[in-house]
Amino acid sequence: MQNMLTIISNALCRITGRNAGARVVVSRSFADFTPQATFDIKKCDVHRLEEGPPLKAELTREQGLEYYRIMQTVRRMELKADQLYKQKIIRGFCHLYDGQEACAAGIEAAITPNDHLITAYRAHGYTFTRGVPVKEILAELTGRKGGVAKGKGGSMHMYAPHFYGGNGIVGAQAPLGAGIALACQYQGNNQVCVTLYGDGAANQGQLFESFNMAALWKLPCIFICENNKYGMGTSVERASACTDYYKRGDFIPGIRVDGMDVLCVREATKFAADHCRSGKGPIVMELQTYRYHGHSMSDPGVSYRTREEIQEVRSKSDPITLLKDRMLSNNMASAEEFKEMDVAIRKEVEEAAQFATSDPEPPLEELCNHIFSNSPPLEVRGIHPWSTLKSVS
């Protein structure tokens, strides 16, 4: 077999006029990767539904590489944010998303860029999947002028077209998401709004008010609970009398999904989006996921759970490793290809960090700009009567 491969490689070299040193490059360029494969995925638990999402998911090689790139970029970006925070370059609130990357990547793969998304304060991953470059995210974290919100929003307040943040008040995004879904229905544009919240917000009264209104008006809203097992430092078992968050809509259908598998998340979100677009009203999704960091950078994350627990999830359920192993075992990519992607991603994140630490801070005269979207310049009251701050739209 080896002799046959050598003969074929030599023949290719003669035909293409390449020398022997180019053999590896030639064989790599035309490697016979599997272009598409079908995978078994975990069955979703359902509530008030006759059937749930499919039990199989198709994945093309291009999709797999793209999902890997997205998740690995978010992972490296969050680890860089951790480093910058410990160096006291990033200050204030900072909630990291590493471990939960399959949620953001899977949801984005199932909706369109014109659909809408609003989330809580753990927002960096969704900011990236909604199209904001890494350098603008890191620059926002360091409070620089080149940040996505001009350095004035910080970790919890990043925005993009059809992405509404980043909300610092627990559960406050739920009624806003229902309102965005109402706008979609009113405009008749066949769009949906993905409204995300955590298990820590699942007992908020405003969430149930939003459920009620969305059900009454049959709003195209996908309510998604990212259940990462802990609300700050409190386990879900200690915080909720009922931990079946997908059933919490009561009169609203629900599905519980493996949030560590990007294909499970993608198929479930497609199912939910189709449900909403068909005029059936809202649906509740629970994504069972896990965060590797603490609640925020001020939380070491090991006082209420053990290091062994975190390591077990990393070793058995890591979303990036799961996708990578699937692709390798089905000859959809090579280990060298993943290594090359990792190197490129590290380089991108390093360059973004350089930008985020060298870009200037916004000047004081821009502090109050953009209070209103379209209005003539207006004076803004400062901390003393002699303030001369202005807001320019």
Short mmCIF file of C-alpha atoms in Angstrom, two decimals:
data_model
loop_
_atom_site.label_atom_id
_atom_site.label_comp_id
_atom_site.label_asym_id
_atom_site.label_seq_id
_atom_site.Cartn_x
_atom_site.Cartn_y
_atom_site.Cartn_z
CA MET A 1 0.00 0.00 0.00
CA GLN A 2 2.80 2.38 0.90
CA ASN A 3 4.57 1.59 -2.41
CA MET A 4 1.37 2.32 -4.31
CA LEU A 5 1.02 5.72 -2.56
CA THR A 6 4.64 6.51 -3.46
CA ILE A 7 4.04 5.61 -7.13
CA ILE A 8 0.90 7.81 -7.24
CA SER A 9 2.71 10.68 -5.55
CA ASN A 10 5.67 10.45 -7.96
CA ALA A 11 3.27 10.34 -10.91
CA LEU A 12 1.52 13.49 -9.66
CA CYS A 13 4.88 15.22 -9.36
CA ARG A 14 5.77 14.35 -12.97
CA ILE A 15 2.37 15.41 -14.30
CA THR A 16 2.34 18.75 -12.46
CA GLY A 17 6.03 19.43 -12.95
CA ARG A 18 6.63 19.69 -9.18
CA ASN A 19 9.73 18.36 -7.51
CA ALA A 20 9.76 15.60 -4.92
CA GLY A 21 9.84 18.11 -2.07
CA ALA A 22 6.36 19.23 -3.06
CA ARG A 23 4.81 15.80 -2.71
CA VAL A 24 3.33 16.40 0.72
CA VAL A 25 1.81 19.70 -0.41
CA VAL A 26 0.26 18.02 -3.48
CA SER A 27 -1.23 15.13 -1.50
CA ARG A 28 -2.52 17.57 1.19
CA SER A 29 -4.17 19.79 -1.37
CA PHE A 30 -6.13 16.89 -2.83
CA ALA A 31 -6.73 14.94 0.37
CA ASP A 32 -9.90 12.87 0.06
CA PHE A 33 -11.84 14.33 2.98
CA THR A 34 -15.43 13.26 3.58
CA PRO A 35 -17.50 16.24 2.36
CA GLN A 36 -20.56 15.46 4.50
CA ALA A 37 -21.58 13.13 7.30
CA THR A 38 -24.67 12.37 9.39
CA PHE A 39 -24.38 12.10 13.16
CA ASP A 40 -26.66 10.74 15.86
CA ILE A 41 -27.51 13.43 18.39
CA LYS A 42 -29.06 13.27 21.82
CA LYS A 43 -32.84 13.15 22.00
CA CYS A 44 -34.41 16.30 23.42
CA ASP A 45 -36.93 16.17 26.24
CA VAL A 46 -40.16 17.86 25.16
CA HIS A 47 -43.04 19.62 26.87
CA ARG A 48 -46.47 20.10 25.22
CA LEU A 49 -45.10 18.88 21.89
CA GLU A 50 -46.00 15.73 19.98
CA GLU A 51 -42.48 15.45 18.60
CA GLY A 52 -39.19 17.21 19.04
CA PRO A 53 -36.11 18.03 16.93
CA PRO A 54 -34.59 15.25 14.76
CA LEU A 55 -32.28 12.60 16.23
CA LYS A 56 -29.77 12.94 13.41
CA ALA A 57 -27.87 15.96 12.13
CA GLU A 58 -26.06 16.44 8.84
CA LEU A 59 -22.75 18.26 8.88
CA THR A 60 -20.71 19.37 5.89
CA ARG A 61 -16.97 19.75 6.12
CA GLU A 62 -17.26 23.52 5.56
CA GLN A 63 -19.85 23.87 8.32
CA GLY A 64 -17.76 21.85 10.75
CA LEU A 65 -14.65 23.93 10.15
CA GLU A 66 -16.66 27.13 10.53
CA TYR A 67 -18.26 25.99 13.80
CA TYR A 68 -14.81 25.00 15.08
CA ARG A 69 -13.36 28.38 14.10
CA ILE A 70 -16.18 30.26 15.86
CA MET A 71 -16.00 28.25 19.09
CA GLN A 72 -12.23 28.23 19.27
CA THR A 73 -12.08 31.98 18.62
CA VAL A 74 -14.55 32.64 21.43
CA ARG A 75 -12.54 30.34 23.72
CA ARG A 76 -9.21 32.07 22.96
CA MET A 77 -10.82 35.51 23.22
CA GLU A 78 -12.23 34.75 26.65
CA LEU A 79 -8.93 33.34 27.90
CA LYS A 80 -7.22 36.52 26.69
CA ALA A 81 -9.83 38.59 28.52
CA ASP A 82 -9.05 36.59 31.67
CA GLN A 83 -5.37 37.42 31.25
CA LEU A 84 -6.00 41.13 30.63
CA TYR A 85 -8.28 41.28 33.66
CA LYS A 86 -5.65 39.75 35.91
CA GLN A 87 -3.19 42.33 34.58
CA LYS A 88 -5.73 45.00 35.64
CA ILE A 89 -6.05 46.24 32.07
CA ILE A 90 -9.73 45.21 32.04
CA ARG A 91 -11.58 46.51 35.10
CA GLY A 92 -15.09 46.19 36.53
CA PHE A 93 -17.60 43.49 35.69
CA CYS A 94 -16.43 40.73 33.35
CA HIS A 95 -18.42 37.52 32.81
CA LEU A 96 -16.65 34.96 30.62
CA TYR A 97 -18.30 32.46 28.27
CA ASP A 98 -15.72 29.66 27.90
CA GLY A 99 -17.39 26.25 28.11
CA GLN A 100 -20.67 27.48 26.64
CA GLU A 101 -19.44 28.13 23.09
CA ALA A 102 -21.71 25.50 21.48
CA CYS A 103 -24.76 27.51 22.54
CA ALA A 104 -23.76 30.67 20.69
CA ALA A 105 -22.37 28.85 17.63
CA GLY A 106 -25.35 26.49 17.35
CA ILE A 107 -27.98 29.20 17.71
CA GLU A 108 -26.33 31.44 15.11
CA ALA A 109 -26.07 28.52 12.69
CA ALA A 110 -29.84 28.00 12.89
CA ILE A 111 -31.12 31.56 12.46
CA THR A 112 -30.53 34.26 9.85
CA PRO A 113 -28.52 37.49 10.25
CA ASN A 114 -31.85 39.36 10.04
CA ASP A 115 -33.29 37.52 13.03
CA HIS A 116 -32.87 39.19 16.40
CA LEU A 117 -31.02 38.23 19.57
CA ILE A 118 -30.86 39.66 23.06
CA THR A 119 -29.02 38.17 26.03
CA ALA A 120 -27.84 38.80 29.57
CA TYR A 121 -24.46 40.06 30.77
CA ARG A 122 -22.44 36.98 29.64
CA ALA A 123 -22.49 38.46 26.15
CA HIS A 124 -19.01 38.29 24.57
CA GLY A 125 -19.68 35.08 22.64
CA TYR A 126 -22.92 36.35 21.12
CA THR A 127 -21.31 39.68 20.25
CA PHE A 128 -18.79 37.74 18.17
CA THR A 129 -21.32 35.40 16.51
CA ARG A 130 -23.46 38.42 15.60
CA GLY A 131 -20.55 39.76 13.55
CA VAL A 132 -18.41 41.99 15.77
CA PRO A 133 -14.62 41.47 15.30
CA VAL A 134 -12.52 40.23 18.22
CA LYS A 135 -10.50 43.43 18.35
CA GLU A 136 -13.63 45.56 18.86
CA ILE A 137 -14.81 43.27 21.66
CA LEU A 138 -11.49 43.32 23.50
CA ALA A 139 -11.15 47.08 22.94
CA GLU A 140 -14.58 47.54 24.49
CA LEU A 141 -13.47 45.50 27.49
CA THR A 142 -10.42 47.75 27.93
CA GLY A 143 -12.53 50.89 27.49
CA ARG A 144 -10.91 52.11 24.27
CA LYS A 145 -12.25 54.33 21.50
CA GLY A 146 -12.13 51.49 18.97
CA GLY A 147 -14.45 49.32 21.03
CA VAL A 148 -17.80 48.24 19.63
CA ALA A 149 -19.57 50.74 21.94
CA LYS A 150 -16.79 53.35 21.66
CA GLY A 151 -15.33 52.19 24.96
CA LYS A 152 -18.36 53.37 26.96
CA GLY A 153 -20.27 50.11 27.33
CA GLY A 154 -17.82 47.59 28.71
CA SER A 155 -18.37 43.86 29.17
CA MET A 156 -22.14 43.89 29.57
CA HIS A 157 -23.15 46.47 26.97
CA MET A 158 -22.11 45.53 23.45
CA TYR A 159 -24.38 45.86 20.44
CA ALA A 160 -24.54 45.08 16.73
CA PRO A 161 -27.22 45.07 14.01
CA HIS A 162 -30.09 42.87 15.23
CA PHE A 163 -28.19 42.30 18.51
CA TYR A 164 -29.48 44.19 21.53
CA GLY A 165 -26.85 43.36 24.14
CA GLY A 166 -25.70 42.61 26.83
CA ASN A 167 -28.06 43.57 29.73
CA GLY A 168 -26.77 44.06 33.25
CA ILE A 169 -30.02 43.65 35.20
CA VAL A 170 -30.89 40.00 35.85
CA GLY A 171 -33.84 38.98 33.68
CA ALA A 172 -34.45 42.47 32.27
CA GLN A 173 -33.81 41.32 28.71
CA ALA A 174 -36.83 38.95 28.76
CA PRO A 175 -39.57 41.57 28.34
CA LEU A 176 -37.35 43.46 25.87
CA GLY A 177 -37.02 40.29 23.80
CA ALA A 178 -40.79 39.82 23.85
CA GLY A 179 -41.12 43.41 22.66
CA ILE A 180 -38.70 42.79 19.78
CA ALA A 181 -40.76 39.73 18.84
CA LEU A 182 -43.89 41.91 18.93
CA ALA A 183 -42.20 44.28 16.48
CA CYS A 184 -41.40 41.32 14.19
CA GLN A 185 -45.05 40.24 14.28
CA TYR A 186 -46.31 43.79 13.74
CA GLN A 187 -44.04 44.29 10.73
CA GLY A 188 -44.87 40.87 9.30
CA ASN A 189 -41.24 40.21 8.35
CA ASN A 190 -41.15 36.48 9.28
CA GLN A 191 -38.29 37.15 11.69
CA VAL A 192 -37.88 35.74 15.20
CA CYS A 193 -36.28 37.02 18.37
CA VAL A 194 -33.99 34.76 20.41
CA THR A 195 -34.29 35.86 24.04
CA LEU A 196 -31.62 34.35 26.28
CA TYR A 197 -31.42 34.23 30.07
CA GLY A 198 -29.64 32.08 32.64
CA ASP A 199 -30.89 29.64 35.23
CA GLY A 200 -30.25 32.38 37.80
CA ALA A 201 -32.87 34.58 36.11
CA ALA A 202 -35.39 31.75 35.64
CA ASN A 203 -37.29 32.63 38.83
CA GLN A 204 -37.74 36.30 37.92
CA GLY A 205 -41.33 37.52 37.86
CA GLN A 206 -40.77 39.59 34.71
CA LEU A 207 -39.85 36.39 32.84
CA PHE A 208 -43.26 34.86 33.56
CA GLU A 209 -45.02 38.10 32.64
CA SER A 210 -43.16 37.95 29.31
CA PHE A 211 -44.18 34.31 28.84
CA ASN A 212 -47.81 35.22 29.42
CA MET A 213 -47.88 38.14 26.98
CA ALA A 214 -45.93 36.22 24.34
CA ALA A 215 -48.36 33.30 24.57
CA LEU A 216 -51.46 35.51 24.47
CA TRP A 217 -50.25 37.32 21.36
CA LYS A 218 -48.49 34.30 19.81
CA LEU A 219 -45.23 36.22 19.47
CA PRO A 220 -42.35 34.72 17.43
CA CYS A 221 -40.04 34.56 20.45
CA ILE A 222 -37.63 31.75 21.32
CA PHE A 223 -37.01 31.99 25.06
CA ILE A 224 -33.73 30.19 25.81
CA CYS A 225 -32.51 29.35 29.30
CA GLU A 226 -28.75 28.73 29.30
CA ASN A 227 -28.63 26.43 32.29
CA ASN A 228 -24.97 26.31 33.30
CA LYS A 229 -25.88 24.67 36.63
CA TYR A 230 -25.04 27.65 38.87
CA GLY A 231 -26.61 31.07 39.34
CA MET A 232 -23.60 33.00 40.67
CA GLY A 233 -22.50 30.54 43.39
CA THR A 234 -25.84 28.82 43.97
CA SER A 235 -26.58 25.47 42.36
CA VAL A 236 -29.87 25.10 40.50
CA GLU A 237 -31.06 22.52 43.05
CA ARG A 238 -30.71 25.05 45.87
CA ALA A 239 -32.27 27.90 43.89
CA SER A 240 -35.27 26.35 42.12
CA ALA A 241 -38.07 24.12 43.38
CA CYS A 242 -38.40 22.89 39.79
CA THR A 243 -35.24 22.58 37.71
CA ASP A 244 -37.05 21.51 34.53
CA TYR A 245 -36.62 24.95 33.03
CA TYR A 246 -38.00 23.89 29.66
CA LYS A 247 -41.37 23.26 31.37
CA ARG A 248 -41.44 26.63 33.09
CA GLY A 249 -43.51 28.21 30.33
CA ASP A 250 -46.37 25.94 31.52
CA PHE A 251 -48.75 26.72 28.65
CA ILE A 252 -45.82 27.32 26.24
CA PRO A 253 -44.18 24.30 24.53
CA GLY A 254 -40.61 23.54 25.60
CA ILE A 255 -37.56 21.44 24.75
CA ARG A 256 -34.48 20.50 26.79
CA VAL A 257 -31.29 20.30 24.75
CA ASP A 258 -27.69 19.15 25.18
CA GLY A 259 -26.06 22.58 25.15
CA MET A 260 -22.54 21.15 24.89
CA ASP A 261 -23.17 19.74 21.39
CA VAL A 262 -23.23 22.38 18.66
CA LEU A 263 -25.24 20.07 16.37
CA CYS A 264 -27.89 19.46 19.04
CA VAL A 265 -28.20 23.19 19.63
CA ARG A 266 -28.39 23.92 15.90
CA GLU A 267 -31.12 21.37 15.21
CA ALA A 268 -33.16 22.37 18.26
CA THR A 269 -32.95 26.06 17.37
CA LYS A 270 -34.02 25.32 13.78
CA PHE A 271 -36.99 23.40 15.19
CA ALA A 272 -37.85 26.29 17.52
CA ALA A 273 -37.49 28.91 14.79
CA ASP A 274 -39.76 26.92 12.45
CA HIS A 275 -42.31 26.68 15.28
CA CYS A 276 -42.29 30.46 15.73
CA ARG A 277 -42.31 31.32 12.04
CA SER A 278 -45.33 29.08 11.44
CA GLY A 279 -47.45 31.29 13.70
CA LYS A 280 -47.66 28.88 16.65
CA GLY A 281 -46.32 31.44 19.10
CA PRO A 282 -43.38 31.28 21.51
CA ILE A 283 -41.33 28.28 22.61
CA VAL A 284 -38.99 27.71 25.57
CA MET A 285 -35.62 26.02 25.16
CA GLU A 286 -33.35 24.89 27.97
CA LEU A 287 -29.71 24.43 26.98
CA GLN A 288 -27.86 22.28 29.50
CA THR A 289 -24.36 23.72 29.47
CA TYR A 290 -21.45 24.57 31.77
CA ARG A 291 -19.11 27.49 32.39
CA TYR A 292 -15.46 26.82 33.17
CA HIS A 293 -14.79 30.17 34.82
CA GLY A 294 -16.58 31.45 37.88
CA HIS A 295 -19.68 33.61 37.64
CA SER A 296 -17.50 36.64 37.00
CA MET A 297 -13.80 37.43 37.29
CA SER A 298 -14.29 38.22 40.99
CA ASP A 299 -15.46 34.63 41.55
CA PRO A 300 -12.73 31.95 41.60
CA GLY A 301 -15.46 29.39 40.88
CA VAL A 302 -14.22 26.65 43.20
CA SER A 303 -15.84 27.53 46.53
CA TYR A 304 -19.20 26.00 45.57
CA ARG A 305 -17.96 23.27 43.20
CA THR A 306 -14.82 21.16 43.06
CA ARG A 307 -11.95 21.41 40.61
CA GLU A 308 -12.59 17.74 39.86
CA GLU A 309 -16.13 18.56 38.70
CA ILE A 310 -14.86 21.21 36.30
CA GLN A 311 -12.15 18.91 34.99
CA GLU A 312 -14.63 16.08 34.44
CA VAL A 313 -16.81 18.31 32.25
CA ARG A 314 -13.72 19.46 30.32
CA SER A 315 -12.60 15.90 29.69
CA LYS A 316 -15.98 14.37 28.83
CA SER A 317 -18.20 17.12 27.40
CA ASP A 318 -16.07 19.96 26.02
CA PRO A 319 -17.95 21.32 22.98
CA ILE A 320 -14.84 22.08 20.91
CA THR A 321 -13.25 18.70 21.55
CA LEU A 322 -16.53 16.93 20.74
CA LEU A 323 -16.80 18.57 17.32
CA LYS A 324 -13.11 18.08 16.56
CA ASP A 325 -13.22 14.37 17.44
CA ARG A 326 -16.33 13.85 15.31
CA MET A 327 -14.67 15.39 12.29
CA LEU A 328 -11.38 13.55 12.73
CA SER A 329 -13.04 10.16 13.24
CA ASN A 330 -15.08 10.66 10.05
CA ASN A 331 -12.16 11.89 7.94
CA MET A 332 -13.73 15.34 7.54
CA ALA A 333 -10.52 17.19 8.44
CA SER A 334 -6.95 16.51 9.50
CA ALA A 335 -5.21 17.15 12.80
CA GLU A 336 -2.77 19.43 10.93
CA GLU A 337 -5.68 21.50 9.64
CA PHE A 338 -6.98 22.08 13.14
CA LYS A 339 -3.49 23.00 14.34
CA GLU A 340 -3.17 25.56 11.54
CA MET A 341 -6.55 27.04 12.50
CA ASP A 342 -5.49 27.21 16.15
CA VAL A 343 -2.31 29.08 15.22
CA ALA A 344 -4.25 31.55 13.06
CA ILE A 345 -6.84 32.11 15.81
CA ARG A 346 -4.15 32.70 18.45
CA LYS A 347 -2.51 35.23 16.11
CA GLU A 348 -5.83 37.01 15.53
CA VAL A 349 -6.53 37.22 19.27
CA GLU A 350 -3.00 38.42 20.06
CA GLU A 351 -3.27 41.16 17.45
CA ALA A 352 -6.67 42.12 18.83
CA ALA A 353 -5.20 42.34 22.33
CA GLN A 354 -2.41 44.59 21.03
CA PHE A 355 -5.04 46.87 19.53
CA ALA A 356 -7.12 46.80 22.72
CA THR A 357 -4.15 47.89 24.83
CA SER A 358 -2.73 50.53 22.46
CA ASP A 359 -5.88 52.21 21.13
CA PRO A 360 -6.60 55.54 22.93
CA GLU A 361 -9.38 55.97 25.44
CA PRO A 362 -12.35 58.07 24.29
CA PRO A 363 -11.83 61.78 25.04
CA LEU A 364 -13.91 63.47 27.73
CA GLU A 365 -15.81 65.60 25.20
CA GLU A 366 -17.29 62.41 23.69
CA LEU A 367 -18.52 61.08 27.03
CA CYS A 368 -22.15 62.11 26.53
CA ASN A 369 -22.48 61.55 22.80
CA HIS A 370 -25.28 59.40 21.38
CA ILE A 371 -27.75 59.87 24.23
CA PHE A 372 -30.38 60.19 21.50
CA SER A 373 -30.17 58.65 18.06
CA ASN A 374 -31.31 61.64 16.04
CA SER A 375 -31.37 65.06 17.68
CA PRO A 376 -29.49 68.36 17.48
CA PRO A 377 -26.57 68.77 19.92
CA LEU A 378 -27.73 69.37 23.46
CA GLU A 379 -26.02 70.35 26.67
CA VAL A 380 -25.75 67.69 29.36
CA ARG A 381 -25.72 68.48 33.05
CA GLY A 382 -22.46 67.39 34.64
CA ILE A 383 -21.37 66.96 38.23
CA HIS A 384 -21.13 70.71 38.81
CA PRO A 385 -22.78 73.85 37.29
CA TRP A 386 -19.70 74.73 35.24
CA SER A 387 -19.79 71.50 33.22
CA THR A 388 -19.85 72.10 29.47
CA LEU A 389 -20.56 68.54 28.27
CA LYS A 390 -22.59 68.10 25.11
CA SER A 391 -24.31 65.20 23.42
CA VAL A 392 -23.93 64.81 19.67
CA SER A 393 -25.94 62.15 17.85
#
